[in-house]
mmCIF file of N, CA and C in Angstrom:
data_model
loop_
_atom_site.group_PDB
_atom_site.id
_atom_site.type_symbol
_atom_site.label_atom_id
_atom_site.label_comp_id
_atom_site.label_asym_id
_atom_site.label_seq_id
_atom_site.Cartn_x
_atom_site.Cartn_y
_atom_site.Cartn_z
ATOM 1 N N GLU A 1 -11.877 -83.943 -45.035
ATOM 2 C CA GLU A 1 -12.364 -83.377 -46.402
ATOM 3 C C GLU A 1 -11.251 -82.234 -46.395
ATOM 4 N N GLU A 2 -10.787 -82.083 -47.791
ATOM 5 C CA GLU A 2 -9.846 -81.192 -48.186
ATOM 6 C C GLU A 2 -10.522 -79.795 -48.406
ATOM 7 N N PRO A 3 -9.826 -78.672 -47.767
ATOM 8 C CA PRO A 3 -10.529 -77.393 -47.794
ATOM 9 C C PRO A 3 -10.370 -76.776 -49.243
ATOM 10 N N TRP A 4 -11.298 -75.956 -49.627
ATOM 11 C CA TRP A 4 -11.145 -75.386 -50.992
ATOM 12 C C TRP A 4 -11.420 -73.939 -51.121
ATOM 13 N N LEU A 5 -11.875 -73.303 -50.020
ATOM 14 C CA LEU A 5 -12.013 -71.860 -49.906
ATOM 15 C C LEU A 5 -11.765 -71.340 -48.630
ATOM 16 N N VAL A 6 -11.418 -70.000 -48.603
ATOM 17 C CA VAL A 6 -11.408 -69.476 -47.236
ATOM 18 C C VAL A 6 -11.896 -67.936 -47.438
ATOM 19 N N PHE A 7 -12.517 -67.505 -46.387
ATOM 20 C CA PHE A 7 -12.921 -66.215 -46.297
ATOM 21 C C PHE A 7 -12.042 -65.596 -45.337
ATOM 22 N N SER A 8 -11.063 -64.656 -45.814
ATOM 23 C CA SER A 8 -9.983 -64.106 -45.010
ATOM 24 C C SER A 8 -10.243 -62.929 -44.272
ATOM 25 N N GLY A 9 -11.403 -62.287 -44.441
ATOM 26 C CA GLY A 9 -11.833 -61.095 -43.758
ATOM 27 C C GLY A 9 -10.820 -60.013 -44.022
ATOM 28 N N ASP A 10 -10.321 -59.400 -42.952
ATOM 29 C CA ASP A 10 -9.470 -58.243 -43.018
ATOM 30 C C ASP A 10 -7.998 -58.590 -42.904
ATOM 31 N N SER A 11 -7.724 -59.999 -42.910
ATOM 32 C CA SER A 11 -6.459 -60.368 -42.625
ATOM 33 C C SER A 11 -5.533 -60.436 -43.966
ATOM 34 N N LEU A 12 -5.791 -61.418 -44.676
ATOM 35 C CA LEU A 12 -5.034 -61.624 -46.040
ATOM 36 C C LEU A 12 -5.941 -61.098 -46.931
ATOM 37 N N LEU A 13 -5.332 -60.036 -47.851
ATOM 38 C CA LEU A 13 -5.861 -59.349 -48.887
ATOM 39 C C LEU A 13 -5.285 -59.770 -50.124
ATOM 40 N N ILE A 14 -5.614 -59.346 -51.310
ATOM 41 C CA ILE A 14 -5.001 -59.726 -52.454
ATOM 42 C C ILE A 14 -3.885 -58.841 -52.953
ATOM 43 N N GLY A 15 -2.778 -59.157 -52.767
ATOM 44 C CA GLY A 15 -1.483 -58.275 -52.924
ATOM 45 C C GLY A 15 -1.041 -57.519 -51.669
ATOM 46 N N ASP A 16 -1.755 -57.664 -50.523
ATOM 47 C CA ASP A 16 -1.490 -57.014 -49.427
ATOM 48 C C ASP A 16 -1.930 -57.784 -48.216
ATOM 49 N N VAL A 17 -1.906 -57.115 -47.049
ATOM 50 C CA VAL A 17 -2.591 -57.708 -45.725
ATOM 51 C C VAL A 17 -3.349 -56.493 -45.135
ATOM 52 N N GLY A 18 -4.174 -56.846 -44.256
ATOM 53 C CA GLY A 18 -4.877 -55.918 -43.546
ATOM 54 C C GLY A 18 -4.001 -54.874 -42.659
ATOM 55 N N ARG A 19 -4.712 -53.951 -42.359
ATOM 56 C CA ARG A 19 -3.975 -52.727 -41.645
ATOM 57 C C ARG A 19 -4.219 -53.001 -40.076
ATOM 58 N N PRO A 20 -3.037 -53.054 -39.284
ATOM 59 C CA PRO A 20 -3.176 -53.328 -37.942
ATOM 60 C C PRO A 20 -3.512 -52.085 -37.090
ATOM 61 N N ASP A 21 -3.812 -50.899 -37.640
ATOM 62 C CA ASP A 21 -4.089 -49.774 -36.908
ATOM 63 C C ASP A 21 -5.497 -49.256 -36.909
ATOM 64 N N LEU A 22 -6.430 -49.966 -37.625
ATOM 65 C CA LEU A 22 -7.781 -49.407 -37.863
ATOM 66 C C LEU A 22 -8.766 -49.877 -36.632
ATOM 67 N N HIS A 23 -8.591 -50.965 -36.087
ATOM 68 C CA HIS A 23 -9.482 -51.327 -34.933
ATOM 69 C C HIS A 23 -9.025 -51.170 -33.539
ATOM 70 N N VAL A 24 -7.698 -51.213 -33.362
ATOM 71 C CA VAL A 24 -7.215 -51.053 -32.041
ATOM 72 C C VAL A 24 -6.132 -49.946 -32.300
ATOM 73 N N THR A 25 -6.357 -48.731 -31.509
ATOM 74 C CA THR A 25 -5.496 -47.622 -31.598
ATOM 75 C C THR A 25 -4.249 -47.765 -30.741
ATOM 76 N N GLY A 26 -3.296 -47.201 -31.035
ATOM 77 C CA GLY A 26 -2.152 -47.096 -30.139
ATOM 78 C C GLY A 26 -1.112 -48.244 -30.060
ATOM 79 N N ASP A 27 -1.438 -49.348 -30.851
ATOM 80 C CA ASP A 27 -0.660 -50.622 -30.618
ATOM 81 C C ASP A 27 -0.488 -51.126 -32.107
ATOM 82 N N ALA A 28 -0.099 -50.505 -33.109
ATOM 83 C CA ALA A 28 0.017 -50.978 -34.350
ATOM 84 C C ALA A 28 1.159 -52.235 -34.462
ATOM 85 N N GLN A 29 2.207 -52.021 -33.831
ATOM 86 C CA GLN A 29 3.153 -53.050 -33.905
ATOM 87 C C GLN A 29 2.786 -54.315 -33.165
ATOM 88 N N GLY A 30 2.141 -54.338 -32.111
ATOM 89 C CA GLY A 30 1.551 -55.390 -31.436
ATOM 90 C C GLY A 30 0.390 -56.024 -32.247
ATOM 91 N N GLN A 31 -0.414 -55.243 -32.898
ATOM 92 C CA GLN A 31 -1.439 -55.724 -33.739
ATOM 93 C C GLN A 31 -0.872 -56.430 -34.978
ATOM 94 N N ALA A 32 0.251 -55.743 -35.487
ATOM 95 C CA ALA A 32 0.845 -56.452 -36.639
ATOM 96 C C ALA A 32 1.319 -57.804 -36.353
ATOM 97 N N ARG A 33 2.038 -57.960 -35.138
ATOM 98 C CA ARG A 33 2.541 -59.182 -34.870
ATOM 99 C C ARG A 33 1.434 -60.276 -34.622
ATOM 100 N N LEU A 34 0.226 -60.015 -34.148
ATOM 101 C CA LEU A 34 -0.828 -60.680 -34.098
ATOM 102 C C LEU A 34 -1.270 -61.189 -35.432
ATOM 103 N N LEU A 35 -1.334 -60.143 -36.374
ATOM 104 C CA LEU A 35 -1.770 -60.446 -37.693
ATOM 105 C C LEU A 35 -0.759 -61.370 -38.400
ATOM 106 N N TYR A 36 0.501 -61.238 -38.039
ATOM 107 C CA TYR A 36 1.554 -62.270 -38.577
ATOM 108 C C TYR A 36 1.118 -63.638 -38.327
ATOM 109 N N ALA A 37 0.697 -63.894 -37.085
ATOM 110 C CA ALA A 37 0.356 -65.286 -36.465
ATOM 111 C C ALA A 37 -0.728 -65.678 -37.198
ATOM 112 N N SER A 38 -1.860 -64.799 -37.351
ATOM 113 C CA SER A 38 -3.026 -65.309 -38.312
ATOM 114 C C SER A 38 -2.651 -65.576 -39.570
ATOM 115 N N LEU A 39 -1.813 -64.895 -40.282
ATOM 116 C CA LEU A 39 -1.375 -65.072 -41.585
ATOM 117 C C LEU A 39 -0.676 -66.449 -41.803
ATOM 118 N N GLN A 40 0.205 -66.699 -40.767
ATOM 119 C CA GLN A 40 0.820 -68.084 -40.783
ATOM 120 C C GLN A 40 -0.085 -69.122 -40.712
ATOM 121 N N ARG A 41 -1.230 -69.060 -39.984
ATOM 122 C CA ARG A 41 -2.133 -70.087 -40.044
ATOM 123 C C ARG A 41 -2.860 -70.193 -41.354
ATOM 124 N N LEU A 42 -3.231 -69.099 -42.083
ATOM 125 C CA LEU A 42 -3.759 -69.160 -43.260
ATOM 126 C C LEU A 42 -2.723 -70.000 -44.405
ATOM 127 N N LEU A 43 -1.453 -69.622 -44.291
ATOM 128 C CA LEU A 43 -0.529 -70.151 -45.058
ATOM 129 C C LEU A 43 -0.293 -71.735 -44.877
ATOM 130 N N GLU A 44 -0.893 -72.282 -43.912
ATOM 131 C CA GLU A 44 -0.916 -73.632 -43.796
ATOM 132 C C GLU A 44 -1.880 -74.414 -44.681
ATOM 133 N N LEU A 45 -2.835 -73.479 -45.323
ATOM 134 C CA LEU A 45 -3.667 -74.080 -46.176
ATOM 135 C C LEU A 45 -3.099 -74.478 -47.549
ATOM 136 N N PRO A 46 -3.613 -75.453 -48.323
ATOM 137 C CA PRO A 46 -2.928 -75.860 -49.523
ATOM 138 C C PRO A 46 -3.069 -74.703 -50.552
ATOM 139 N N ASP A 47 -2.080 -74.784 -51.588
ATOM 140 C CA ASP A 47 -1.979 -73.671 -52.488
ATOM 141 C C ASP A 47 -3.443 -73.509 -53.248
ATOM 142 N N HIS A 48 -4.092 -74.514 -53.562
ATOM 143 C CA HIS A 48 -5.211 -74.418 -54.488
ATOM 144 C C HIS A 48 -6.482 -73.715 -53.728
ATOM 145 N N VAL A 49 -6.357 -73.471 -52.384
ATOM 146 C CA VAL A 49 -7.545 -72.939 -51.742
ATOM 147 C C VAL A 49 -7.804 -71.508 -52.446
ATOM 148 N N VAL A 50 -9.035 -71.350 -52.669
ATOM 149 C CA VAL A 50 -9.501 -70.083 -53.216
ATOM 150 C C VAL A 50 -9.654 -69.057 -52.153
ATOM 151 N N LEU A 51 -9.253 -67.826 -52.237
ATOM 152 C CA LEU A 51 -9.247 -66.770 -51.239
ATOM 153 C C LEU A 51 -10.122 -65.713 -51.571
ATOM 154 N N TYR A 52 -11.234 -65.412 -50.637
ATOM 155 C CA TYR A 52 -12.051 -64.417 -50.648
ATOM 156 C C TYR A 52 -11.870 -63.444 -49.640
ATOM 157 N N PRO A 53 -11.116 -62.346 -49.845
ATOM 158 C CA PRO A 53 -10.891 -61.414 -48.713
ATOM 159 C C PRO A 53 -12.123 -60.456 -48.665
ATOM 160 N N SER A 54 -12.225 -59.622 -47.492
ATOM 161 C CA SER A 54 -13.300 -58.696 -47.319
ATOM 162 C C SER A 54 -13.073 -57.370 -48.121
ATOM 163 N N HIS A 55 -11.866 -57.178 -48.617
ATOM 164 C CA HIS A 55 -11.574 -55.804 -49.342
ATOM 165 C C HIS A 55 -10.747 -56.088 -50.433
ATOM 166 N N TYR A 56 -10.883 -55.280 -51.633
ATOM 167 C CA TYR A 56 -9.917 -55.368 -52.780
ATOM 168 C C TYR A 56 -9.647 -54.013 -53.273
ATOM 169 N N GLY A 57 -9.113 -53.698 -54.445
ATOM 170 C CA GLY A 57 -8.914 -52.571 -54.913
ATOM 171 C C GLY A 57 -9.838 -51.434 -54.686
ATOM 172 N N GLY A 58 -9.353 -50.191 -54.320
ATOM 173 C CA GLY A 58 -10.214 -48.989 -53.908
ATOM 174 C C GLY A 58 -10.368 -48.836 -52.528
ATOM 175 N N SER A 59 -10.069 -49.950 -51.709
ATOM 176 C CA SER A 59 -10.283 -49.798 -50.166
ATOM 177 C C SER A 59 -9.110 -49.122 -49.478
ATOM 178 N N VAL A 60 -9.428 -48.423 -48.485
ATOM 179 C CA VAL A 60 -8.423 -47.850 -47.619
ATOM 180 C C VAL A 60 -7.701 -48.942 -46.725
ATOM 181 N N CYS A 61 -8.305 -50.080 -46.734
ATOM 182 C CA CYS A 61 -7.792 -51.335 -45.707
ATOM 183 C C CYS A 61 -6.681 -51.938 -45.968
ATOM 184 N N GLY A 62 -6.018 -51.495 -47.187
ATOM 185 C CA GLY A 62 -4.725 -52.091 -47.566
ATOM 186 C C GLY A 62 -4.091 -51.127 -48.629
ATOM 187 N N ARG A 63 -2.838 -51.445 -48.818
ATOM 188 C CA ARG A 63 -2.129 -50.652 -49.874
ATOM 189 C C ARG A 63 -1.754 -51.323 -51.090
ATOM 190 N N GLY A 64 -2.087 -50.872 -52.415
ATOM 191 C CA GLY A 64 -1.779 -51.576 -53.577
ATOM 192 C C GLY A 64 -2.562 -52.788 -53.668
ATOM 193 N N LEU A 65 -3.893 -52.798 -53.253
ATOM 194 C CA LEU A 65 -4.539 -53.959 -53.516
ATOM 195 C C LEU A 65 -5.080 -54.196 -54.861
ATOM 196 N N SER A 66 -5.138 -55.422 -55.246
ATOM 197 C CA SER A 66 -5.572 -55.836 -56.550
ATOM 198 C C SER A 66 -7.080 -55.444 -56.692
ATOM 199 N N GLY A 67 -7.533 -55.183 -57.924
ATOM 200 C CA GLY A 67 -8.912 -54.967 -58.245
ATOM 201 C C GLY A 67 -9.729 -56.396 -58.340
ATOM 202 N N ASN A 68 -8.953 -57.438 -58.474
ATOM 203 C CA ASN A 68 -9.570 -58.823 -58.388
ATOM 204 C C ASN A 68 -10.123 -59.274 -57.215
ATOM 205 N N PRO A 69 -11.332 -59.577 -57.100
ATOM 206 C CA PRO A 69 -12.026 -59.915 -55.857
ATOM 207 C C PRO A 69 -11.599 -61.279 -55.218
ATOM 208 N N ILE A 70 -10.885 -62.114 -56.042
ATOM 209 C CA ILE A 70 -10.555 -63.441 -55.536
ATOM 210 C C ILE A 70 -9.205 -63.834 -55.824
ATOM 211 N N SER A 71 -8.489 -64.689 -55.126
ATOM 212 C CA SER A 71 -7.228 -65.100 -55.518
ATOM 213 C C SER A 71 -6.989 -66.622 -54.988
ATOM 214 N N SER A 72 -5.862 -67.112 -54.819
ATOM 215 C CA SER A 72 -5.656 -68.466 -54.105
ATOM 216 C C SER A 72 -4.552 -68.155 -53.090
ATOM 217 N N ILE A 73 -4.445 -69.069 -52.187
ATOM 218 C CA ILE A 73 -3.386 -69.162 -51.061
ATOM 219 C C ILE A 73 -1.999 -69.171 -51.934
ATOM 220 N N GLY A 74 -2.017 -70.179 -52.879
ATOM 221 C CA GLY A 74 -0.661 -70.335 -53.576
ATOM 222 C C GLY A 74 -0.229 -69.024 -54.417
ATOM 223 N N PHE A 75 -1.195 -68.404 -54.927
ATOM 224 C CA PHE A 75 -0.900 -67.115 -55.704
ATOM 225 C C PHE A 75 -0.264 -66.045 -54.605
ATOM 226 N N GLU A 76 -0.976 -65.822 -53.540
ATOM 227 C CA GLU A 76 -0.575 -64.940 -52.625
ATOM 228 C C GLU A 76 0.828 -65.374 -52.011
ATOM 229 N N ARG A 77 0.976 -66.567 -51.728
ATOM 230 C CA ARG A 77 2.172 -67.067 -51.223
ATOM 231 C C ARG A 77 3.360 -66.733 -52.109
ATOM 232 N N GLY A 78 3.183 -66.780 -53.367
ATOM 233 C CA GLY A 78 4.207 -66.531 -54.406
ATOM 234 C C GLY A 78 4.369 -65.022 -54.832
ATOM 235 N N HIS A 79 3.394 -64.265 -54.562
ATOM 236 C CA HIS A 79 3.259 -62.859 -55.171
ATOM 237 C C HIS A 79 3.150 -61.732 -54.015
ATOM 238 N N ASN A 80 2.704 -62.104 -52.871
ATOM 239 C CA ASN A 80 2.366 -61.043 -52.005
ATOM 240 C C ASN A 80 3.671 -60.858 -51.163
ATOM 241 N N PRO A 81 4.261 -59.532 -51.342
ATOM 242 C CA PRO A 81 5.608 -59.310 -50.710
ATOM 243 C C PRO A 81 5.673 -59.543 -49.358
ATOM 244 N N LEU A 82 4.470 -59.135 -48.598
ATOM 245 C CA LEU A 82 4.507 -59.228 -47.091
ATOM 246 C C LEU A 82 4.552 -60.691 -46.719
ATOM 247 N N LEU A 83 4.025 -61.519 -47.401
ATOM 248 C CA LEU A 83 4.074 -62.972 -46.910
ATOM 249 C C LEU A 83 5.435 -63.585 -46.993
ATOM 250 N N ALA A 84 6.466 -62.973 -47.751
ATOM 251 C CA ALA A 84 7.744 -63.464 -47.776
ATOM 252 C C ALA A 84 8.508 -63.198 -46.514
ATOM 253 N N ILE A 85 8.126 -62.283 -45.645
ATOM 254 C CA ILE A 85 8.847 -61.836 -44.533
ATOM 255 C C ILE A 85 8.581 -63.135 -43.403
ATOM 256 N N THR A 86 9.611 -63.568 -42.895
ATOM 257 C CA THR A 86 9.489 -64.764 -41.971
ATOM 258 C C THR A 86 9.723 -64.419 -40.493
ATOM 259 N N ASP A 87 10.034 -63.167 -40.332
ATOM 260 C CA ASP A 87 10.335 -62.776 -38.883
ATOM 261 C C ASP A 87 9.126 -61.784 -38.476
ATOM 262 N N PRO A 88 8.379 -62.161 -37.229
ATOM 263 C CA PRO A 88 7.249 -61.325 -36.921
ATOM 264 C C PRO A 88 7.691 -59.950 -36.623
ATOM 265 N N ASP A 89 8.824 -59.594 -36.162
ATOM 266 C CA ASP A 89 9.145 -58.221 -35.802
ATOM 267 C C ASP A 89 9.428 -57.430 -37.126
ATOM 268 N N ALA A 90 10.169 -58.132 -38.063
ATOM 269 C CA ALA A 90 10.500 -57.523 -39.390
ATOM 270 C C ALA A 90 9.117 -57.291 -40.096
ATOM 271 N N PHE A 91 8.276 -58.179 -39.943
ATOM 272 C CA PHE A 91 6.917 -58.057 -40.753
ATOM 273 C C PHE A 91 6.256 -56.802 -40.059
ATOM 274 N N ALA A 92 6.165 -56.767 -38.835
ATOM 275 C CA ALA A 92 5.457 -55.560 -38.099
ATOM 276 C C ALA A 92 6.018 -54.291 -38.574
ATOM 277 N N LYS A 93 7.377 -54.190 -38.523
ATOM 278 C CA LYS A 93 8.067 -53.007 -39.017
ATOM 279 C C LYS A 93 7.785 -52.644 -40.505
ATOM 280 N N ALA A 94 7.831 -53.697 -41.236
ATOM 281 C CA ALA A 94 7.486 -53.382 -42.685
ATOM 282 C C ALA A 94 6.001 -52.874 -42.923
ATOM 283 N N LEU A 95 5.139 -53.549 -42.243
ATOM 284 C CA LEU A 95 3.657 -53.212 -42.434
ATOM 285 C C LEU A 95 3.398 -51.777 -41.888
ATOM 286 N N VAL A 96 3.923 -51.359 -40.738
ATOM 287 C CA VAL A 96 3.554 -50.176 -40.158
ATOM 288 C C VAL A 96 4.392 -49.133 -40.924
ATOM 289 N N ALA A 97 5.421 -49.214 -41.606
ATOM 290 C CA ALA A 97 6.134 -48.174 -42.214
ATOM 291 C C ALA A 97 5.394 -47.541 -43.286
ATOM 292 N N GLY A 98 5.394 -46.303 -43.215
ATOM 293 C CA GLY A 98 4.636 -45.584 -44.364
ATOM 294 C C GLY A 98 3.126 -45.823 -44.409
ATOM 295 N N MET A 99 2.589 -46.203 -43.381
ATOM 296 C CA MET A 99 1.159 -46.446 -43.333
ATOM 297 C C MET A 99 0.336 -45.114 -43.333
ATOM 298 N N PRO A 100 -0.508 -44.943 -44.245
ATOM 299 C CA PRO A 100 -1.212 -43.635 -44.275
ATOM 300 C C PRO A 100 -2.255 -43.628 -43.060
ATOM 301 N N PRO A 101 -2.627 -42.350 -42.807
ATOM 302 C CA PRO A 101 -3.506 -42.071 -41.550
ATOM 303 C C PRO A 101 -4.850 -42.882 -41.762
ATOM 304 N N PRO A 102 -5.463 -43.273 -40.667
ATOM 305 C CA PRO A 102 -6.768 -43.921 -40.822
ATOM 306 C C PRO A 102 -7.743 -42.890 -41.410
ATOM 307 N N PRO A 103 -8.816 -43.448 -42.042
ATOM 308 C CA PRO A 103 -9.818 -42.702 -42.631
ATOM 309 C C PRO A 103 -10.414 -41.776 -41.354
ATOM 310 N N VAL A 104 -10.872 -40.665 -41.723
ATOM 311 C CA VAL A 104 -11.551 -39.629 -40.916
ATOM 312 C C VAL A 104 -12.691 -40.226 -40.031
ATOM 313 N N GLU A 105 -13.312 -41.222 -40.540
ATOM 314 C CA GLU A 105 -14.562 -41.688 -39.987
ATOM 315 C C GLU A 105 -14.338 -43.064 -39.340
ATOM 316 N N GLN A 106 -12.940 -43.351 -38.960
ATOM 317 C CA GLN A 106 -12.797 -44.766 -38.643
ATOM 318 C C GLN A 106 -13.151 -45.121 -37.306
ATOM 319 N N GLN A 107 -13.111 -44.134 -36.184
ATOM 320 C CA GLN A 107 -13.586 -44.411 -34.860
ATOM 321 C C GLN A 107 -15.073 -44.633 -34.863
ATOM 322 N N ARG A 108 -15.761 -43.905 -35.700
ATOM 323 C CA ARG A 108 -17.280 -44.048 -35.848
ATOM 324 C C ARG A 108 -17.657 -45.470 -36.398
ATOM 325 N N ILE A 109 -16.818 -45.786 -37.230
ATOM 326 C CA ILE A 109 -16.980 -47.018 -37.976
ATOM 327 C C ILE A 109 -16.757 -48.270 -37.136
ATOM 328 N N VAL A 110 -15.769 -48.144 -36.338
ATOM 329 C CA VAL A 110 -15.362 -49.151 -35.356
ATOM 330 C C VAL A 110 -16.481 -49.363 -34.242
ATOM 331 N N ALA A 111 -16.893 -48.119 -33.732
ATOM 332 C CA ALA A 111 -17.992 -48.165 -32.768
ATOM 333 C C ALA A 111 -19.343 -48.718 -33.359
ATOM 334 N N ALA A 112 -19.613 -48.438 -34.603
ATOM 335 C CA ALA A 112 -20.841 -48.944 -35.175
ATOM 336 C C ALA A 112 -20.683 -50.389 -35.302
ATOM 337 N N ASN A 113 -19.439 -51.005 -35.826
ATOM 338 C CA ASN A 113 -19.292 -52.380 -35.853
ATOM 339 C C ASN A 113 -19.506 -53.117 -34.656
ATOM 340 N N ARG A 114 -18.771 -52.482 -33.521
ATOM 341 C CA ARG A 114 -18.836 -53.218 -32.308
ATOM 342 C C ARG A 114 -20.227 -53.239 -31.612
ATOM 343 N N SER A 115 -21.075 -52.091 -31.951
ATOM 344 C CA SER A 115 -22.426 -52.087 -31.331
ATOM 345 C C SER A 115 -23.445 -52.844 -32.207
ATOM 346 N N GLY A 116 -23.100 -53.214 -33.412
ATOM 347 C CA GLY A 116 -24.065 -53.798 -34.247
ATOM 348 C C GLY A 116 -25.025 -53.051 -34.897
ATOM 349 N N PHE A 117 -24.637 -51.588 -34.906
ATOM 350 C CA PHE A 117 -25.609 -50.495 -35.473
ATOM 351 C C PHE A 117 -25.543 -50.985 -37.282
ATOM 352 N N VAL A 118 -26.748 -50.991 -37.706
ATOM 353 C CA VAL A 118 -26.844 -51.162 -39.093
ATOM 354 C C VAL A 118 -27.437 -50.218 -39.972
ATOM 355 N N GLY A 119 -27.874 -49.102 -39.538
ATOM 356 C CA GLY A 119 -28.361 -48.000 -40.245
ATOM 357 C C GLY A 119 -29.012 -46.834 -39.267
ATOM 358 N N ALA A 120 -29.535 -45.860 -39.939
ATOM 359 C CA ALA A 120 -30.150 -44.729 -39.360
ATOM 360 C C ALA A 120 -31.284 -45.145 -38.489
ATOM 361 N N SER A 121 -31.571 -44.739 -37.191
ATOM 362 C CA SER A 121 -32.819 -44.975 -36.638
ATOM 363 C C SER A 121 -33.847 -44.163 -37.274
ATOM 364 N N ALA A 122 -35.179 -44.751 -37.146
ATOM 365 C CA ALA A 122 -36.289 -44.078 -37.675
ATOM 366 C C ALA A 122 -36.761 -43.052 -36.807
#
């Protein structure tokens, strides 16, 4: 059966890709190379596949994100500048360059995500 949609999570965003520095500290270059490999797998999907990312415009999880909540693999392949980079090391260097600092609460957010914390205790 032909795929028709993908939930890309924090990897492929609309107009950008996820940040490699938010969930693992101290190895942004290595995490960026892993992200590159994940993106290459997503790019194996047909152009018509609808893309639903976890974040869009207004999120600190990417730079220059579109406010549109959906896209397609084909549109991102043709318009997302980071997807045009074909070398993993060049991709990592471009992604990490000029990256803003993580949000102040990032470590608390990561800890809550990993523990399954869903709200204030009663």
